[in-house]
Amino acid sequence: MTCCNNRRKPEWLKIKLPKGQSSTEVLNIVRKHNLHTICTSGMCPNQGECWGNRTATFMIGGDVCTRSCKFCNVKTGRPAPLDPAEPENIANSVKLLGLKHAVITSVDRDDLADLGAAHWVKVIEAVKRENPQTTMEVLIPDFQGRQELVQQVIDARPEVISHNLETVRELSDGVRSRAKYDISLQVIRQVSESGIVSKSGIMLGLGETREQILQTMDDLLAVGCKVMTIGQYLQPSEANLEVKEYVTPDTFKEYERIGLEKGFRYVESGPLVRSSYHAEKHVR
């Protein structure tokens, strides 16, 4: 896999900062409704582009996660109680932004008896009720592999359900704090068998090999995954895992080609790609 000096980011990883009227309006709507976005909590490199296009990925369940994955910048610890107003606030924000396609993710809530599943359903139902023409992608946690909780989200019928593997099998235990590779595949299989579009994503630059990446593609296809995203891991802080390599844009394009040839319906692959990047295309 081609890479460059991992102490200095290459030119292709330059990030656009949020600016302009649309970015300001998105920020004001998020703040007014006391919402969280993965754009800021996860230090997403596409925040400038997405906010400039009046899109954002909402993060529900608060901004504190019960897990401490070594790649992630979201705060970890004991979360506050769920906000009962959050479903309506999300739905109203989607309406104010005029979104044709909404993307929603969440922190892990292992502190709750149902791991946050009922709250997920309330959010999906509120968005559908207030925005009947808006399609939706939800990026869900693994719910500890509890199929009855995954089924609650499936029964709410968002158009796309995404669950990220994050990395290859061989690196999974060292990158993710509690999630297991095979449990994640089980979640994706359950979504696929429901008829809803299933989606997953991985990061490159953590030390994976080409063979392991191709095997991950095969693993996802075997459980019916239709859409795959592949992006560059960027170290958000000194407390997170170091970048092992910066993968070139040409290599990302090669993985996109291979993924499509293998049978994915859609592959979004590039250095700055994140799971919700160009998500509106994935629902088609």
Tab-separated table of C-alpha atoms in Angstrom:
chain	number	residue	atom	x	y	z
A	1	MET	CA	0.000	0.000	0.000
A	2	THR	CA	1.455	3.366	-0.997
A	3	CYS	CA	2.048	5.876	1.745
A	4	CYS	CA	4.043	8.941	2.631
A	5	ASN	CA	5.766	10.354	5.723
A	6	ASN	CA	3.295	9.849	8.549
A	7	ARG	CA	4.641	12.827	10.516
A	8	ARG	CA	3.349	15.320	7.995
A	9	LYS	CA	-0.013	15.279	6.270
A	10	PRO	CA	0.151	15.214	2.476
A	11	GLU	CA	-1.422	17.927	0.337
A	12	TRP	CA	-4.508	15.838	-0.445
A	13	LEU	CA	-5.557	15.886	3.214
A	14	LYS	CA	-5.958	19.643	3.509
A	15	ILE	CA	-9.256	20.396	5.259
A	16	LYS	CA	-11.709	23.193	4.476
A	17	LEU	CA	-12.878	25.076	7.537
A	18	PRO	CA	-16.602	25.903	7.917
A	19	LYS	CA	-17.416	29.367	6.591
A	20	GLY	CA	-20.142	31.311	4.843
A	21	GLN	CA	-23.804	31.949	5.538
A	22	SER	CA	-24.932	28.322	5.211
A	23	SER	CA	-22.341	27.130	7.731
A	24	THR	CA	-23.439	29.826	10.158
A	25	GLU	CA	-27.097	28.878	9.750
A	26	VAL	CA	-26.365	25.202	10.413
A	27	LEU	CA	-24.383	26.087	13.526
A	28	ASN	CA	-27.181	28.345	14.802
A	29	ILE	CA	-29.854	25.683	14.259
A	30	VAL	CA	-27.759	23.051	16.052
A	31	ARG	CA	-27.123	25.362	19.000
A	32	LYS	CA	-30.703	26.628	19.220
A	33	HIS	CA	-32.049	23.085	19.568
A	34	ASN	CA	-29.316	21.925	21.948
A	35	LEU	CA	-28.164	19.243	19.516
A	36	HIS	CA	-24.882	17.462	18.897
A	37	THR	CA	-23.261	16.589	15.591
A	38	ILE	CA	-20.573	14.071	14.795
A	39	CYS	CA	-19.168	16.793	12.543
A	40	THR	CA	-17.774	18.588	15.597
A	41	SER	CA	-17.570	15.775	18.171
A	42	GLY	CA	-15.726	13.532	15.736
A	43	MET	CA	-13.626	16.325	14.195
A	44	CYS	CA	-14.857	15.377	10.719
A	45	PRO	CA	-12.617	16.747	7.929
A	46	ASN	CA	-15.640	17.411	5.694
A	47	GLN	CA	-17.435	19.747	8.085
A	48	GLY	CA	-16.692	22.791	5.948
A	49	GLU	CA	-18.021	21.223	2.751
A	50	CYS	CA	-21.090	19.671	4.346
A	51	TRP	CA	-22.110	22.666	6.443
A	52	GLY	CA	-21.595	24.891	3.422
A	53	ASN	CA	-24.158	22.678	1.664
A	54	ARG	CA	-26.535	22.903	4.653
A	55	THR	CA	-26.044	19.291	5.726
A	56	ALA	CA	-24.946	17.810	9.038
A	57	THR	CA	-24.874	14.420	10.720
A	58	PHE	CA	-26.836	14.610	13.952
A	59	MET	CA	-25.577	12.648	16.942
A	60	ILE	CA	-28.253	11.551	19.396
A	61	GLY	CA	-28.088	10.215	22.930
A	62	GLY	CA	-25.839	13.038	24.136
A	63	ASP	CA	-22.174	13.742	23.479
A	64	VAL	CA	-20.629	11.300	25.984
A	65	CYS	CA	-20.054	7.692	24.917
A	66	THR	CA	-19.859	4.711	27.255
A	67	ARG	CA	-17.091	3.219	25.121
A	68	SER	CA	-13.548	4.445	24.512
A	69	CYS	CA	-12.521	3.306	21.052
A	70	LYS	CA	-8.916	4.232	20.396
A	71	PHE	CA	-9.610	5.966	17.075
A	72	CYS	CA	-12.490	8.142	18.233
A	73	ASN	CA	-12.519	11.709	19.548
A	74	VAL	CA	-16.003	11.603	21.106
A	75	LYS	CA	-15.909	12.108	24.876
A	76	THR	CA	-16.169	8.962	26.982
A	77	GLY	CA	-17.547	8.506	30.483
A	78	ARG	CA	-20.919	8.443	32.229
A	79	PRO	CA	-23.547	10.071	29.977
A	80	ALA	CA	-26.353	12.329	31.159
A	81	PRO	CA	-29.943	11.052	31.012
A	82	LEU	CA	-31.541	11.049	27.581
A	83	ASP	CA	-33.148	14.324	26.516
A	84	PRO	CA	-36.874	13.637	25.962
A	85	ALA	CA	-37.089	16.700	23.700
A	86	GLU	CA	-34.343	15.444	21.385
A	87	PRO	CA	-36.579	13.563	18.900
A	88	GLU	CA	-38.676	16.649	18.182
A	89	ASN	CA	-35.620	18.904	18.142
A	90	ILE	CA	-33.941	16.685	15.562
A	91	ALA	CA	-37.111	16.576	13.454
A	92	ASN	CA	-37.520	20.359	13.574
A	93	SER	CA	-33.877	20.923	12.681
A	94	VAL	CA	-34.189	18.642	9.659
A	95	LYS	CA	-37.169	20.737	8.566
A	96	LEU	CA	-35.393	24.071	9.139
A	97	LEU	CA	-32.383	22.895	7.173
A	98	GLY	CA	-34.652	21.725	4.372
A	99	LEU	CA	-32.878	18.379	4.180
A	100	LYS	CA	-33.893	15.937	1.472
A	101	HIS	CA	-31.767	13.280	3.174
A	102	ALA	CA	-30.976	13.198	6.890
A	103	VAL	CA	-28.120	11.298	8.533
A	104	ILE	CA	-28.284	10.428	12.226
A	105	THR	CA	-25.798	8.605	14.425
A	106	SER	CA	-25.405	8.152	18.169
A	107	VAL	CA	-23.003	7.526	20.975
A	108	ASP	CA	-23.051	4.088	22.576
A	109	ARG	CA	-25.386	3.988	25.582
A	110	ASP	CA	-24.378	0.764	27.329
A	111	ASP	CA	-25.636	2.365	30.558
A	112	LEU	CA	-29.281	2.022	29.477
A	113	ALA	CA	-31.357	-1.151	29.827
A	114	ASP	CA	-32.289	-1.083	26.136
A	115	LEU	CA	-28.953	0.501	25.088
A	116	GLY	CA	-30.865	3.449	23.609
A	117	ALA	CA	-32.970	1.495	21.091
A	118	ALA	CA	-36.320	3.037	22.082
A	119	HIS	CA	-34.823	6.524	21.832
A	120	TRP	CA	-33.597	5.708	18.345
A	121	VAL	CA	-37.124	4.702	17.355
A	122	LYS	CA	-38.581	7.939	18.744
A	123	VAL	CA	-36.088	10.011	16.741
A	124	ILE	CA	-36.746	8.146	13.486
A	125	GLU	CA	-40.508	8.386	13.935
A	126	ALA	CA	-40.350	12.112	14.750
A	127	VAL	CA	-38.225	12.872	11.681
A	128	LYS	CA	-40.590	10.896	9.450
A	129	ARG	CA	-43.649	12.566	10.938
A	130	GLU	CA	-42.340	16.116	10.471
A	131	ASN	CA	-40.490	15.475	7.204
A	132	PRO	CA	-42.437	12.882	5.201
A	133	GLN	CA	-40.479	13.592	2.007
A	134	THR	CA	-37.067	13.282	3.651
A	135	THR	CA	-35.129	10.043	3.343
A	136	MET	CA	-32.973	8.923	6.245
A	137	GLU	CA	-29.778	7.056	7.022
A	138	VAL	CA	-29.100	5.917	10.572
A	139	LEU	CA	-25.612	4.906	11.673
A	140	ILE	CA	-26.276	2.639	14.625
A	141	PRO	CA	-24.170	1.012	17.349
A	142	ASP	CA	-24.019	-2.764	17.685
A	143	PHE	CA	-26.516	-2.879	20.603
A	144	GLN	CA	-24.201	-5.554	22.025
A	145	GLY	CA	-25.475	-7.890	19.344
A	146	ARG	CA	-28.969	-8.025	20.826
A	147	GLN	CA	-31.089	-8.776	17.792
A	148	GLU	CA	-34.363	-7.655	19.365
A	149	LEU	CA	-32.925	-4.148	19.810
A	150	VAL	CA	-31.556	-3.988	16.262
A	151	GLN	CA	-35.000	-5.109	15.103
A	152	GLN	CA	-36.629	-2.118	16.799
A	153	VAL	CA	-34.597	0.205	14.572
A	154	ILE	CA	-35.329	-1.930	11.518
A	155	ASP	CA	-39.059	-1.812	12.253
A	156	ALA	CA	-38.930	2.009	12.277
A	157	ARG	CA	-37.955	1.663	8.562
A	158	PRO	CA	-35.274	4.244	7.807
A	159	GLU	CA	-34.145	3.986	4.199
A	160	VAL	CA	-30.522	3.093	5.031
A	161	ILE	CA	-29.083	1.454	8.150
A	162	SER	CA	-25.344	1.711	8.552
A	163	HIS	CA	-23.047	0.033	11.045
A	164	ASN	CA	-19.297	0.452	10.691
A	165	LEU	CA	-16.726	-2.299	11.000
A	166	GLU	CA	-14.170	0.550	11.337
A	167	THR	CA	-11.191	-1.680	10.475
A	168	VAL	CA	-10.149	-5.168	9.387
A	169	ARG	CA	-10.667	-8.230	11.557
A	170	GLU	CA	-7.005	-8.517	12.563
A	171	LEU	CA	-6.915	-4.991	14.034
A	172	SER	CA	-10.454	-4.788	15.387
A	173	ASP	CA	-9.826	-5.657	19.033
A	174	GLY	CA	-7.027	-3.106	19.286
A	175	VAL	CA	-8.999	-0.314	17.631
A	176	ARG	CA	-12.512	-0.747	19.078
A	177	SER	CA	-13.127	-0.906	22.812
A	178	ARG	CA	-16.027	-3.389	23.170
A	179	ALA	CA	-17.396	-4.007	19.694
A	180	LYS	CA	-16.540	-7.334	18.062
A	181	TYR	CA	-15.988	-7.882	14.347
A	182	ASP	CA	-18.334	-10.859	14.078
A	183	ILE	CA	-21.057	-9.161	16.130
A	184	SER	CA	-20.912	-6.232	13.717
A	185	LEU	CA	-21.258	-8.592	10.763
A	186	GLN	CA	-24.259	-10.140	12.484
A	187	VAL	CA	-25.897	-6.699	12.808
A	188	ILE	CA	-25.272	-5.949	9.133
A	189	ARG	CA	-26.671	-9.339	8.099
A	190	GLN	CA	-29.848	-8.699	10.094
A	191	VAL	CA	-30.308	-5.344	8.367
A	192	SER	CA	-29.648	-6.857	4.938
A	193	GLU	CA	-32.177	-9.634	5.464
A	194	SER	CA	-34.833	-7.057	6.367
A	195	GLY	CA	-34.682	-5.548	2.883
A	196	ILE	CA	-33.347	-2.195	4.089
A	197	VAL	CA	-30.174	-0.942	2.407
A	198	SER	CA	-27.230	-1.979	4.589
A	199	LYS	CA	-24.008	0.006	4.720
A	200	SER	CA	-20.645	-0.178	6.478
A	201	GLY	CA	-17.304	1.575	6.478
A	202	ILE	CA	-13.663	1.154	7.376
A	203	MET	CA	-10.662	3.429	7.915
A	204	LEU	CA	-7.262	2.884	6.330
A	205	GLY	CA	-3.867	3.817	7.713
A	206	LEU	CA	-3.968	1.767	10.908
A	207	GLY	CA	-1.573	-0.917	9.710
A	208	GLU	CA	-3.924	-3.108	7.681
A	209	THR	CA	-2.725	-4.984	4.584
A	210	ARG	CA	-4.224	-5.063	1.112
A	211	GLU	CA	-5.213	-8.694	1.562
A	212	GLN	CA	-7.013	-7.876	4.809
A	213	ILE	CA	-8.925	-5.021	3.135
A	214	LEU	CA	-10.067	-7.285	0.309
A	215	GLN	CA	-11.114	-9.940	2.831
A	216	THR	CA	-13.146	-7.304	4.693
A	217	MET	CA	-14.958	-6.495	1.457
A	218	ASP	CA	-15.742	-10.184	1.005
A	219	ASP	CA	-16.952	-10.446	4.616
A	220	LEU	CA	-19.347	-7.536	4.090
A	221	LEU	CA	-20.654	-8.859	0.795
A	222	ALA	CA	-21.257	-12.250	2.428
A	223	VAL	CA	-23.725	-10.657	4.861
A	224	GLY	CA	-25.522	-8.688	2.143
A	225	CYS	CA	-23.919	-5.276	2.615
A	226	LYS	CA	-24.772	-3.005	-0.337
A	227	VAL	CA	-22.785	0.179	0.342
A	228	MET	CA	-19.221	0.565	1.604
A	229	THR	CA	-17.210	3.634	2.579
A	230	ILE	CA	-13.410	3.675	2.832
A	231	GLY	CA	-11.518	6.643	4.267
A	232	GLN	CA	-8.209	7.676	5.772
A	233	TYR	CA	-7.799	7.465	9.539
A	234	LEU	CA	-6.638	10.781	10.985
A	235	GLN	CA	-5.385	10.938	14.568
A	236	PRO	CA	-7.660	13.408	16.403
A	237	SER	CA	-5.486	13.788	19.522
A	238	GLU	CA	-2.310	12.487	21.155
A	239	ALA	CA	-4.479	10.105	23.192
A	240	ASN	CA	-5.653	8.311	20.063
A	241	LEU	CA	-3.923	5.754	17.866
A	242	GLU	CA	-1.126	7.052	15.653
A	243	VAL	CA	-1.460	7.012	11.888
A	244	LYS	CA	0.647	4.214	10.461
A	245	GLU	CA	0.446	5.469	6.868
A	246	TYR	CA	-1.268	7.950	4.589
A	247	VAL	CA	-2.851	6.133	1.686
A	248	THR	CA	-2.734	7.850	-1.693
A	249	PRO	CA	-5.873	8.960	-3.598
A	250	ASP	CA	-4.985	6.555	-6.419
A	251	THR	CA	-4.990	3.626	-3.996
A	252	PHE	CA	-8.407	4.669	-2.693
A	253	LYS	CA	-9.711	4.796	-6.268
A	254	GLU	CA	-8.344	1.308	-6.834
A	255	TYR	CA	-10.268	0.001	-3.806
A	256	GLU	CA	-13.411	1.689	-5.133
A	257	ARG	CA	-12.991	-0.097	-8.460
A	258	ILE	CA	-12.329	-3.445	-6.792
A	259	GLY	CA	-15.309	-3.061	-4.472
A	260	LEU	CA	-17.675	-2.355	-7.358
A	261	GLU	CA	-16.278	-5.301	-9.323
A	262	LYS	CA	-16.816	-7.543	-6.306
A	263	GLY	CA	-20.484	-6.582	-6.154
A	264	PHE	CA	-21.137	-3.573	-3.936
A	265	ARG	CA	-23.905	-1.333	-5.217
A	266	TYR	CA	-21.980	1.771	-4.202
A	267	VAL	CA	-18.450	2.383	-2.893
A	268	GLU	CA	-17.372	5.771	-1.559
A	269	SER	CA	-13.573	5.644	-1.263
A	270	GLY	CA	-11.173	8.536	-0.734
A	271	PRO	CA	-8.796	10.080	1.797
A	272	LEU	CA	-11.428	12.374	3.334
A	273	VAL	CA	-14.382	10.012	3.013
A	274	ARG	CA	-16.346	9.416	6.213
A	275	SER	CA	-19.362	7.168	6.656
A	276	SER	CA	-21.882	9.947	6.015
A	277	TYR	CA	-19.985	11.598	3.153
A	278	HIS	CA	-22.259	11.968	0.083
A	279	ALA	CA	-24.791	9.828	1.967
A	280	GLU	CA	-27.637	11.175	-0.142
A	281	LYS	CA	-26.273	9.101	-3.059
A	282	HIS	CA	-26.342	5.864	-1.095
A	283	VAL	CA	-30.112	5.758	-0.650
A	284	ARG	CA	-30.783	5.549	-4.397
